[in-house]
PDB file of C-alpha atoms in Angstrom:
ATOM      1  CA  UNK A   5       0.659   0.053   0.173  1.00  0.00           C
ATOM      2  CA  UNK A   6       1.526   3.098  -0.710  1.00  0.00           C
ATOM      3  CA  UNK A   7       1.180   6.166   1.480  1.00  0.00           C
ATOM      4  CA  UNK A   8       3.263   9.620   1.213  1.00  0.00           C
ATOM      5  CA  UNK A   9       6.280   8.129   2.785  1.00  0.00           C
ATOM      6  CA  UNK A  10       6.670   5.722   0.490  1.00  0.00           C
ATOM      7  CA  UNK A  11       9.366   6.905  -2.087  1.00  0.00           C
ATOM      8  CA  UNK A  12       8.881   8.848  -5.124  1.00  0.00           C
ATOM      9  CA  UNK A  13      11.213   6.055  -7.627  1.00  0.00           C
ATOM     10  CA  UNK A  14       8.232   3.657  -6.453  1.00  0.00           C
ATOM     11  CA  UNK A  15       5.859   5.482  -6.546  1.00  0.00           C
ATOM     12  CA  UNK A  16       6.970   6.489  -9.731  1.00  0.00           C
ATOM     13  CA  UNK A  17       7.441   1.849 -10.791  1.00  0.00           C
ATOM     14  CA  UNK A  18       4.670   1.413  -9.389  1.00  0.00           C
ATOM     15  CA  UNK A  19       2.585   3.417 -11.646  1.00  0.00           C
ATOM     16  CA  UNK A  20       4.358   2.554 -14.928  1.00  0.00           C
ATOM     17  CA  UNK A  21       3.368  -1.414 -13.966  1.00  0.00           C
ATOM     18  CA  UNK A  22       0.080  -0.896 -13.284  1.00  0.00           C
ATOM     19  CA  UNK A  23      -0.387   1.195 -17.044  1.00  0.00           C
ATOM     20  CA  UNK A  24       1.665  -2.065 -18.642  1.00  0.00           C
ATOM     21  CA  UNK A  25      -1.312  -4.322 -16.863  1.00  0.00           C
ATOM     22  CA  UNK A  26      -4.785  -2.598 -17.525  1.00  0.00           C
ATOM     23  CA  UNK A  27      -3.235  -2.189 -21.938  1.00  0.00           C
ATOM     24  CA  UNK A  28      -2.157  -6.035 -21.768  1.00  0.00           C
ATOM     25  CA  UNK A  29      -5.603  -7.606 -20.450  1.00  0.00           C
ATOM     26  CA  UNK A  30      -7.562  -4.777 -22.827  1.00  0.00           C
ATOM     27  CA  UNK A  31      -6.552  -5.006 -26.431  1.00  0.00           C
ATOM     28  CA  UNK A  32      -6.346  -2.573 -28.842  1.00  0.00           C
ATOM     29  CA  UNK A  33      -9.972  -1.645 -30.472  1.00  0.00           C
ATOM     30  CA  UNK A  34     -10.617  -1.980 -33.755  1.00  0.00           C
ATOM     31  CA  UNK A  35      -9.792   0.768 -37.312  1.00  0.00           C
ATOM     32  CA  UNK A  36     -12.643   3.026 -37.416  1.00  0.00           C
ATOM     33  CA  UNK A  37     -15.335   2.109 -40.139  1.00  0.00           C
ATOM     34  CA  UNK A  38     -15.412   5.112 -42.936  1.00  0.00           C
ATOM     35  CA  UNK A  39     -18.647   3.606 -44.744  1.00  0.00           C
ATOM     36  CA  UNK A  40     -20.225   0.479 -42.986  1.00  0.00           C
ATOM     37  CA  UNK A  41     -22.952  -0.080 -46.163  1.00  0.00           C
ATOM     38  CA  UNK A  42     -20.383  -1.181 -48.655  1.00  0.00           C
ATOM     39  CA  UNK A  43     -19.495  -3.905 -48.446  1.00  0.00           C
ATOM     40  CA  UNK A  44     -15.825  -5.487 -48.362  1.00  0.00           C
ATOM     41  CA  UNK A  45     -14.165  -6.748 -51.559  1.00  0.00           C
ATOM     42  CA  UNK A  46     -13.564 -10.277 -48.618  1.00  0.00           C
ATOM     43  CA  UNK A  47     -17.668  -9.850 -48.779  1.00  0.00           C
ATOM     44  CA  UNK A  48     -18.994  -9.450 -52.804  1.00  0.00           C
ATOM     45  CA  UNK A  49     -16.096 -12.370 -52.675  1.00  0.00           C
ATOM     46  CA  UNK A  50     -17.891 -14.588 -50.770  1.00  0.00           C
ATOM     47  CA  UNK A  51     -22.098 -13.400 -51.915  1.00  0.00           C
ATOM     48  CA  UNK A  52     -20.458 -14.371 -55.171  1.00  0.00           C
ATOM     49  CA  UNK A  53     -18.900 -17.445 -54.815  1.00  0.00           C
ATOM     50  CA  UNK A  54     -21.896 -18.555 -52.460  1.00  0.00           C
ATOM     51  CA  UNK A  55     -24.101 -17.389 -55.334  1.00  0.00           C
ATOM     52  CA  UNK A  56     -21.784 -19.390 -58.156  1.00  0.00           C
ATOM     53  CA  UNK A  57     -22.360 -22.483 -55.965  1.00  0.00           C
ATOM     54  CA  UNK A  58     -26.304 -22.802 -55.301  1.00  0.00           C
ATOM     55  CA  UNK A  59     -28.121 -21.946 -58.575  1.00  0.00           C
ATOM     56  CA  UNK A  60     -31.281 -21.296 -56.843  1.00  0.00           C
ATOM     57  CA  UNK A  61     -29.846 -17.888 -55.748  1.00  0.00           C
ATOM     58  CA  UNK A  62     -30.274 -15.823 -59.512  1.00  0.00           C
ATOM     59  CA  UNK A  63     -32.479 -12.556 -60.040  1.00  0.00           C
ATOM     60  CA  UNK A  64     -34.863 -11.912 -61.001  1.00  0.00           C
ATOM     61  CA  UNK A  65     -32.848 -10.975 -64.992  1.00  0.00           C
ATOM     62  CA  UNK A  66     -30.777 -14.381 -65.478  1.00  0.00           C
ATOM     63  CA  UNK A  67     -33.571 -16.670 -64.617  1.00  0.00           C
ATOM     64  CA  UNK A  68     -36.642 -15.082 -67.338  1.00  0.00           C
ATOM     65  CA  UNK A  69     -33.305 -15.379 -69.535  1.00  0.00           C
ATOM     66  CA  UNK A  70     -32.665 -18.660 -70.155  1.00  0.00           C
ATOM     67  CA  UNK A  71     -35.677 -20.087 -69.673  1.00  0.00           C
ATOM     68  CA  UNK A  72     -36.878 -17.519 -73.051  1.00  0.00           C
ATOM     69  CA  UNK A  73     -33.393 -18.832 -74.539  1.00  0.00           C
ATOM     70  CA  UNK A  74     -34.856 -22.237 -74.183  1.00  0.00           C
ATOM     71  CA  UNK A  75     -38.468 -21.987 -75.445  1.00  0.00           C
ATOM     72  CA  UNK A  76     -37.266 -20.120 -78.695  1.00  0.00           C
ATOM     73  CA  UNK A  77     -34.538 -22.556 -79.636  1.00  0.00           C
ATOM     74  CA  UNK A  78     -37.801 -24.830 -78.996  1.00  0.00           C
ATOM     75  CA  UNK A  79     -40.054 -23.257 -81.065  1.00  0.00           C
ATOM     76  CA  UNK A  80     -37.542 -23.296 -83.380  1.00  0.00           C
ATOM     77  CA  UNK A  81     -36.741 -26.607 -83.442  1.00  0.00           C
ATOM     78  CA  UNK A  82     -40.262 -27.848 -84.018  1.00  0.00           C
ATOM     79  CA  UNK A  83     -40.656 -25.239 -86.840  1.00  0.00           C
ATOM     80  CA  UNK A  84     -37.483 -26.370 -89.435  1.00  0.00           C
ATOM     81  CA  UNK A  85     -38.304 -29.996 -88.200  1.00  0.00           C
ATOM     82  CA  UNK A  86     -41.763 -30.244 -89.232  1.00  0.00           C
ATOM     83  CA  UNK A  87     -43.279 -31.428 -92.507  1.00  0.00           C
ATOM     84  CA  UNK A  88     -42.685 -27.959 -94.276  1.00  0.00           C
ATOM     85  CA  UNK A  89     -40.606 -25.133 -92.751  1.00  0.00           C
ATOM     86  CA  UNK A  90     -43.628 -22.806 -95.108  1.00  0.00           C
ATOM     87  CA  UNK A  91     -46.308 -21.859 -92.035  1.00  0.00           C
ATOM     88  CA  UNK A  92     -46.840 -18.401 -91.463  1.00  0.00           C
ATOM     89  CA  UNK A  93     -46.648 -16.945 -87.853  1.00  0.00           C
ATOM     90  CA  UNK A  94     -48.915 -18.335 -86.069  1.00  0.00           C
ATOM     91  CA  UNK A  95     -49.593 -21.912 -87.246  1.00  0.00           C
ATOM     92  CA  UNK A  96     -45.429 -21.837 -86.241  1.00  0.00           C
ATOM     93  CA  UNK A  97     -46.521 -20.934 -82.635  1.00  0.00           C
ATOM     94  CA  UNK A  98     -49.657 -23.998 -82.746  1.00  0.00           C
ATOM     95  CA  UNK A  99     -47.332 -26.289 -83.497  1.00  0.00           C
ATOM     96  CA  UNK A 100     -45.914 -25.193 -80.660  1.00  0.00           C
ATOM     97  CA  UNK A 101     -48.478 -25.204 -78.354  1.00  0.00           C
ATOM     98  CA  UNK A 102     -48.035 -21.586 -77.708  1.00  0.00           C
ATOM     99  CA  UNK A 103     -50.831 -19.512 -77.171  1.00  0.00           C
ATOM    100  CA  UNK A 104     -50.265 -16.802 -75.027  1.00  0.00           C
ATOM    101  CA  UNK A 105     -49.952 -13.380 -77.022  1.00  0.00           C
ATOM    102  CA  UNK A 106     -47.797 -11.250 -74.794  1.00  0.00           C
ATOM    103  CA  UNK A 107     -45.709 -14.717 -74.606  1.00  0.00           C
ATOM    104  CA  UNK A 108     -45.623 -15.173 -79.285  1.00  0.00           C
ATOM    105  CA  UNK A 109     -44.062 -11.628 -78.713  1.00  0.00           C
ATOM    106  CA  UNK A 110     -41.734 -11.942 -76.942  1.00  0.00           C
ATOM    107  CA  UNK A 111     -40.476 -15.167 -78.362  1.00  0.00           C
ATOM    108  CA  UNK A 112     -40.756 -13.590 -82.049  1.00  0.00           C
ATOM    109  CA  UNK A 113     -38.266 -11.034 -80.857  1.00  0.00           C
ATOM    110  CA  UNK A 114     -36.181 -12.549 -79.406  1.00  0.00           C
ATOM    111  CA  UNK A 115     -35.559 -14.879 -83.117  1.00  0.00           C
ATOM    112  CA  UNK A 116     -35.768 -12.179 -85.102  1.00  0.00           C
ATOM    113  CA  UNK A 117     -32.712 -10.189 -82.361  1.00  0.00           C
ATOM    114  CA  UNK A 118     -30.957 -13.409 -82.372  1.00  0.00           C
ATOM    115  CA  UNK A 119     -30.488 -12.667 -86.568  1.00  0.00           C
ATOM    116  CA  UNK A 120     -32.483 -16.262 -86.400  1.00  0.00           C
ATOM    117  CA  UNK A 121     -35.331 -15.160 -87.998  1.00  0.00           C
ATOM    118  CA  UNK A 122     -36.369 -12.762 -90.453  1.00  0.00           C
ATOM    119  CA  UNK A 123     -40.031 -11.483 -90.663  1.00  0.00           C
ATOM    120  CA  UNK A 124     -42.465 -10.744 -93.743  1.00  0.00           C
ATOM    121  CA  UNK A 125     -46.282  -9.543 -94.137  1.00  0.00           C
ATOM    122  CA  UNK A 126     -48.110 -10.767 -96.503  1.00  0.00           C
ATOM    123  CA  UNK A 127     -51.905  -9.223 -97.262  1.00  0.00           C
ATOM    124  CA  UNK A 128     -54.252 -11.503 -97.125  1.00  0.00           C
ATOM    125  CA  UNK A 129     -57.925  -9.496 -97.632  1.00  0.00           C
ATOM    126  CA  UNK A 130     -58.572  -6.696 -95.595  1.00  0.00           C
ATOM    127  CA  UNK A 131     -55.616  -8.045 -93.254  1.00  0.00           C
ATOM    128  CA  UNK A 132     -52.101  -9.068 -93.300  1.00  0.00           C
ATOM    129  CA  UNK A 133     -50.549 -12.495 -92.235  1.00  0.00           C
ATOM    130  CA  UNK A 134     -46.744 -12.539 -90.823  1.00  0.00           C
ATOM    131  CA  UNK A 135     -44.813 -14.488 -92.128  1.00  0.00           C
ATOM    132  CA  UNK A 136     -40.762 -15.982 -90.065  1.00  0.00           C
ATOM    133  CA  UNK A 137     -37.864 -16.737 -92.416  1.00  0.00           C
ATOM    134  CA  UNK A 138     -35.452 -18.807 -91.047  1.00  0.00           C
ATOM    135  CA  UNK A 139     -32.572 -18.869 -91.424  1.00  0.00           C
ATOM    136  CA  UNK A 140     -28.835 -20.616 -91.871  1.00  0.00           C
ATOM    137  CA  UNK A 141     -27.714 -19.371 -88.409  1.00  0.00           C
ATOM    138  CA  UNK A 142     -31.049 -21.321 -86.917  1.00  0.00           C
ATOM    139  CA  UNK A 143     -30.337 -24.401 -89.198  1.00  0.00           C
ATOM    140  CA  UNK A 144     -26.714 -24.000 -87.438  1.00  0.00           C
ATOM    141  CA  UNK A 145     -28.392 -23.355 -83.819  1.00  0.00           C
ATOM    142  CA  UNK A 146     -30.696 -26.207 -83.570  1.00  0.00           C
ATOM    143  CA  UNK A 147     -28.224 -28.424 -86.314  1.00  0.00           C
ATOM    144  CA  UNK A 148     -31.414 -28.850 -89.074  1.00  0.00           C
ATOM    145  CA  UNK A 149     -30.191 -29.423 -92.505  1.00  0.00           C
ATOM    146  CA  UNK A 150     -31.514 -27.454 -94.421  1.00  0.00           C
ATOM    147  CA  UNK A 151     -34.356 -27.694 -96.855  1.00  0.00           C
ATOM    148  CA  UNK A 152     -34.329 -27.028-100.937  1.00  0.00           C
ATOM    149  CA  UNK A 153     -37.359 -25.750-103.112  1.00  0.00           C
ATOM    150  CA  UNK A 154     -37.519 -25.900-106.525  1.00  0.00           C
ATOM    151  CA  UNK A 155     -38.949 -22.769-106.577  1.00  0.00           C
ATOM    152  CA  UNK A 156     -36.520 -19.570-107.213  1.00  0.00           C
ATOM    153  CA  UNK A 157     -36.916 -16.491-105.688  1.00  0.00           C
ATOM    154  CA  UNK A 158     -36.457 -15.886-102.438  1.00  0.00           C
ATOM    155  CA  UNK A 159     -38.398 -17.547 -99.060  1.00  0.00           C
ATOM    156  CA  UNK A 160     -40.628 -15.117 -99.219  1.00  0.00           C
ATOM    157  CA  UNK A 161     -41.035 -15.763-103.434  1.00  0.00           C
ATOM    158  CA  UNK A 162     -40.878 -19.462-102.932  1.00  0.00           C
ATOM    159  CA  UNK A 163     -43.152 -19.114 -99.907  1.00  0.00           C
ATOM    160  CA  UNK A 164     -46.567 -18.057-101.969  1.00  0.00           C
ATOM    161  CA  UNK A 165     -45.152 -21.047-104.709  1.00  0.00           C
ATOM    162  CA  UNK A 166     -45.836 -23.731-102.247  1.00  0.00           C
ATOM    163  CA  UNK A 167     -48.686 -22.052-100.080  1.00  0.00           C
ATOM    164  CA  UNK A 168     -50.377 -21.816-103.635  1.00  0.00           C
ATOM    165  CA  UNK A 169     -49.493 -24.841-104.769  1.00  0.00           C
ATOM    166  CA  UNK A 170     -51.760 -26.552-101.487  1.00  0.00           C
ATOM    167  CA  UNK A 171     -54.455 -24.602-102.620  1.00  0.00           C
ATOM    168  CA  UNK A 172     -54.586 -26.301-106.274  1.00  0.00           C
ATOM    169  CA  UNK A 173     -53.409 -29.842-105.799  1.00  0.00           C
ATOM    170  CA  UNK A 174     -56.660 -29.991-102.850  1.00  0.00           C
ATOM    171  CA  UNK A 175     -58.469 -29.207-106.422  1.00  0.00           C
ATOM    172  CA  UNK A 176     -56.642 -32.187-108.267  1.00  0.00           C
ATOM    173  CA  UNK A 177     -54.733 -30.132-110.205  1.00  0.00           C
ATOM    174  CA  UNK A 178     -51.441 -31.700-112.296  1.00  0.00           C
ATOM    175  CA  UNK A 179     -48.908 -28.796-111.398  1.00  0.00           C
ATOM    176  CA  UNK A 180     -44.905 -28.057-112.621  1.00  0.00           C
ATOM    177  CA  UNK A 181     -42.954 -25.632-110.905  1.00  0.00           C
ATOM    178  CA  UNK A 182     -40.761 -23.107-112.901  1.00  0.00           C
ATOM    179  CA  UNK A 183     -42.020 -24.981-116.321  1.00  0.00           C
ATOM    180  CA  UNK A 184     -40.083 -23.520-118.860  1.00  0.00           C
ATOM    181  CA  UNK A 185     -41.577 -22.277-121.785  1.00  0.00           C
ATOM    182  CA  UNK A 186     -39.798 -22.688-125.676  1.00  0.00           C
ATOM    183  CA  UNK A 187     -38.743 -18.710-125.083  1.00  0.00           C
ATOM    184  CA  UNK A 188     -36.602 -19.914-121.869  1.00  0.00           C
ATOM    185  CA  UNK A 189     -39.387 -18.346-119.875  1.00  0.00           C
ATOM    186  CA  UNK A 190     -40.088 -20.553-116.815  1.00  0.00           C
ATOM    187  CA  UNK A 191     -43.319 -20.201-115.534  1.00  0.00           C
ATOM    188  CA  UNK A 192     -43.238 -19.655-111.715  1.00  0.00           C
ATOM    189  CA  UNK A 193     -46.274 -22.161-111.558  1.00  0.00           C
ATOM    190  CA  UNK A 194     -48.017 -24.133-114.387  1.00  0.00           C
ATOM    191  CA  UNK A 195     -51.290 -26.287-113.111  1.00  0.00           C
ATOM    192  CA  UNK A 196     -53.637 -28.458-115.718  1.00  0.00           C
ATOM    193  CA  UNK A 197     -56.156 -30.376-115.591  1.00  0.00           C
ATOM    194  CA  UNK A 198     -58.178 -32.307-117.945  1.00  0.00           C
ATOM    195  CA  UNK A 199     -57.967 -29.312-120.545  1.00  0.00           C
ATOM    196  CA  UNK A 200     -57.949 -26.192-118.090  1.00  0.00           C
ATOM    197  CA  UNK A 201     -54.174 -25.709-118.276  1.00  0.00           C
ATOM    198  CA  UNK A 202     -52.942 -21.687-115.632  1.00  0.00           C
ATOM    199  CA  UNK A 203     -49.824 -20.483-115.239  1.00  0.00           C
ATOM    200  CA  UNK A 204     -49.655 -18.354-112.603  1.00  0.00           C
ATOM    201  CA  UNK A 205     -46.573 -16.029-111.902  1.00  0.00           C
ATOM    202  CA  UNK A 206     -45.592 -14.553-108.725  1.00  0.00           C
ATOM    203  CA  UNK A 207     -45.309 -11.234-107.631  1.00  0.00           C
ATOM    204  CA  UNK A 208     -43.134 -10.137-105.417  1.00  0.00           C
ATOM    205  CA  UNK A 209     -40.536  -7.474-106.786  1.00  0.00           C
ATOM    206  CA  UNK A 210     -42.391  -4.903-108.872  1.00  0.00           C
ATOM    207  CA  UNK A 211     -45.461  -4.272-111.148  1.00  0.00           C
ATOM    208  CA  UNK A 212     -43.432  -3.551-114.281  1.00  0.00           C
ATOM    209  CA  UNK A 213     -41.210  -6.147-113.543  1.00  0.00           C
ATOM    210  CA  UNK A 214     -44.213  -8.549-113.750  1.00  0.00           C
ATOM    211  CA  UNK A 215     -46.046  -7.030-116.375  1.00  0.00           C
ATOM    212  CA  UNK A 216     -42.858  -7.933-118.923  1.00  0.00           C
ATOM    213  CA  UNK A 217     -43.172 -11.327-117.114  1.00  0.00           C
ATOM    214  CA  UNK A 218     -47.293 -11.532-118.661  1.00  0.00           C
ATOM    215  CA  UNK A 219     -45.849 -10.426-121.170  1.00  0.00           C
ATOM    216  CA  UNK A 220     -43.030 -12.866-122.025  1.00  0.00           C
ATOM    217  CA  UNK A 221     -45.955 -16.049-121.008  1.00  0.00           C
ATOM    218  CA  UNK A 222     -48.154 -15.673-123.753  1.00  0.00           C
ATOM    219  CA  UNK A 223     -45.055 -15.271-126.398  1.00  0.00           C
ATOM    220  CA  UNK A 224     -45.027 -18.851-127.433  1.00  0.00           C
ATOM    221  CA  UNK A 225     -47.182 -20.693-128.984  1.00  0.00           C
ATOM    222  CA  UNK A 226     -48.484 -22.717-125.496  1.00  0.00           C
ATOM    223  CA  UNK A 227     -51.202 -20.776-124.594  1.00  0.00           C
ATOM    224  CA  UNK A 228     -52.903 -21.181-120.786  1.00  0.00           C
ATOM    225  CA  UNK A 229     -57.249 -20.544-120.322  1.00  0.00           C
ATOM    226  CA  UNK A 230     -55.618 -18.509-118.074  1.00  0.00           C
ATOM    227  CA  UNK A 231     -52.938 -16.700-116.601  1.00  0.00           C
ATOM    228  CA  UNK A 232     -53.380 -15.519-112.966  1.00  0.00           C
ATOM    229  CA  UNK A 233     -50.811 -12.806-111.389  1.00  0.00           C
ATOM    230  CA  UNK A 234     -49.693 -13.407-107.984  1.00  0.00           C
ATOM    231  CA  UNK A 235     -49.795 -10.094-106.317  1.00  0.00           C
ATOM    232  CA  UNK A 236     -47.759  -9.342-102.772  1.00  0.00           C
ATOM    233  CA  UNK A 237     -50.504  -6.458-101.182  1.00  0.00           C
ATOM    234  CA  UNK A 238     -53.337  -4.475-103.158  1.00  0.00           C
ATOM    235  CA  UNK A 239     -50.997  -1.325-104.143  1.00  0.00           C
ATOM    236  CA  UNK A 240     -48.544  -3.711-106.426  1.00  0.00           C
ATOM    237  CA  UNK A 241     -51.780  -5.793-107.459  1.00  0.00           C
ATOM    238  CA  UNK A 242     -54.012  -2.697-108.218  1.00  0.00           C
ATOM    239  CA  UNK A 243     -50.895  -0.423-110.288  1.00  0.00           C
ATOM    240  CA  UNK A 244     -50.059  -4.327-111.868  1.00  0.00           C
ATOM    241  CA  UNK A 245     -53.508  -3.974-113.561  1.00  0.00           C
ATOM    242  CA  UNK A 246     -53.529  -0.387-115.060  1.00  0.00           C
ATOM    243  CA  UNK A 247     -50.673  -2.260-116.466  1.00  0.00           C
ATOM    244  CA  UNK A 248     -51.935  -4.793-117.563  1.00  0.00           C
ATOM    245  CA  UNK A 249     -55.153  -2.754-118.724  1.00  0.00           C
ATOM    246  CA  UNK A 250     -52.212   0.544-120.854  1.00  0.00           C
ATOM    247  CA  UNK A 251     -49.894  -2.630-122.115  1.00  0.00           C
ATOM    248  CA  UNK A 252     -51.138  -2.209-125.815  1.00  0.00           C
ATOM    249  CA  UNK A 253     -48.889  -6.203-126.373  1.00  0.00           C
ATOM    250  CA  UNK A 254     -51.904  -8.358-124.019  1.00  0.00           C
ATOM    251  CA  UNK A 255     -54.340  -6.500-126.202  1.00  0.00           C
ATOM    252  CA  UNK A 256     -55.592  -9.858-126.978  1.00  0.00           C
ATOM    253  CA  UNK A 257     -54.639 -11.880-124.026  1.00  0.00           C
ATOM    254  CA  UNK A 258     -56.526  -9.218-121.372  1.00  0.00           C
ATOM    255  CA  UNK A 259     -59.288 -11.372-121.172  1.00  0.00           C
ATOM    256  CA  UNK A 260     -57.583 -14.636-120.148  1.00  0.00           C
ATOM    257  CA  UNK A 261     -54.806 -12.309-117.597  1.00  0.00           C
ATOM    258  CA  UNK A 262     -56.330 -11.566-113.120  1.00  0.00           C
ATOM    259  CA  UNK A 263     -54.734  -9.920-110.834  1.00  0.00           C
ATOM    260  CA  UNK A 264     -55.133 -11.329-107.681  1.00  0.00           C
ATOM    261  CA  UNK A 265     -53.052 -11.750-103.968  1.00  0.00           C
ATOM    262  CA  UNK A 266     -51.265 -14.034-102.824  1.00  0.00           C
ATOM    263  CA  UNK A 267     -52.182 -14.265 -99.284  1.00  0.00           C
ATOM    264  CA  UNK A 268     -55.093 -14.996-100.132  1.00  0.00           C
ATOM    265  CA  UNK A 269     -53.899 -18.891-101.215  1.00  0.00           C
ATOM    266  CA  UNK A 270     -52.826 -19.345 -97.737  1.00  0.00           C
ATOM    267  CA  UNK A 271     -55.471 -21.291 -95.850  1.00  0.00           C
ATOM    268  CA  UNK A 272     -54.862 -21.432 -92.634  1.00  0.00           C
ATOM    269  CA  UNK A 273     -55.633 -24.517 -90.079  1.00  0.00           C
ATOM    270  CA  UNK A 274     -59.112 -22.748 -88.802  1.00  0.00           C
ATOM    271  CA  UNK A 275     -60.286 -22.470 -92.330  1.00  0.00           C
ATOM    272  CA  UNK A 276     -59.597 -26.212 -93.469  1.00  0.00           C
ATOM    273  CA  UNK A 277     -61.720 -26.906 -90.553  1.00  0.00           C
TER     274      UNK A 277
END
């Protein structure tokens, strides 16, 4: 026990010993945290590792995208493996069992943005049907070989030829695709039943181009019972009708020439019922 008679050096020594004893038994305070809400790098690394090892911990975006990708590929594969690839949009989704309008829009947008499909529109009556063209990249993704079709031209031209042909096959017409006349002009589609002979030209490019096709089709010894000019829309149909009326080269044959909307030959499943 210290008292007033204790020498000064003893007091200093006792004070030093007590001070050292306090610092030994009480650990130093931790460093101050400048931002208590910001996680450390170690915390972020642990969180990412936990999410990686646990697939059930996903964000809404990371869940939705794989599902949409899988569904789009399923639709695409069903289309490419179907009996014919010449289907309108509604027929493709019907094949996949998808009836939701919003789901159709999402899948179509995804297929186009990925560069797997291209969209076309063809007039049918007062409305238009949507046609989805599968591109080469779609076949590669699905590992499905591309199929050829004997008709010339691009996909939309071939699509029209196929659907028009189906329309007449149901009526027992015999047919020839790309039939060459004696002047080396190929008619898009030639149909025959008994004594009836029909030439069909599919107008996808321009009215002027189709006018020249009509003139060449009627410039040989083989004259059809009728020449049908199947147009992509009303605007082209009206323009072609005017050209046919005013071209003297067609005076003799004007009565056998008719213009139609190519889309009107597309018979959907509902129309067949």
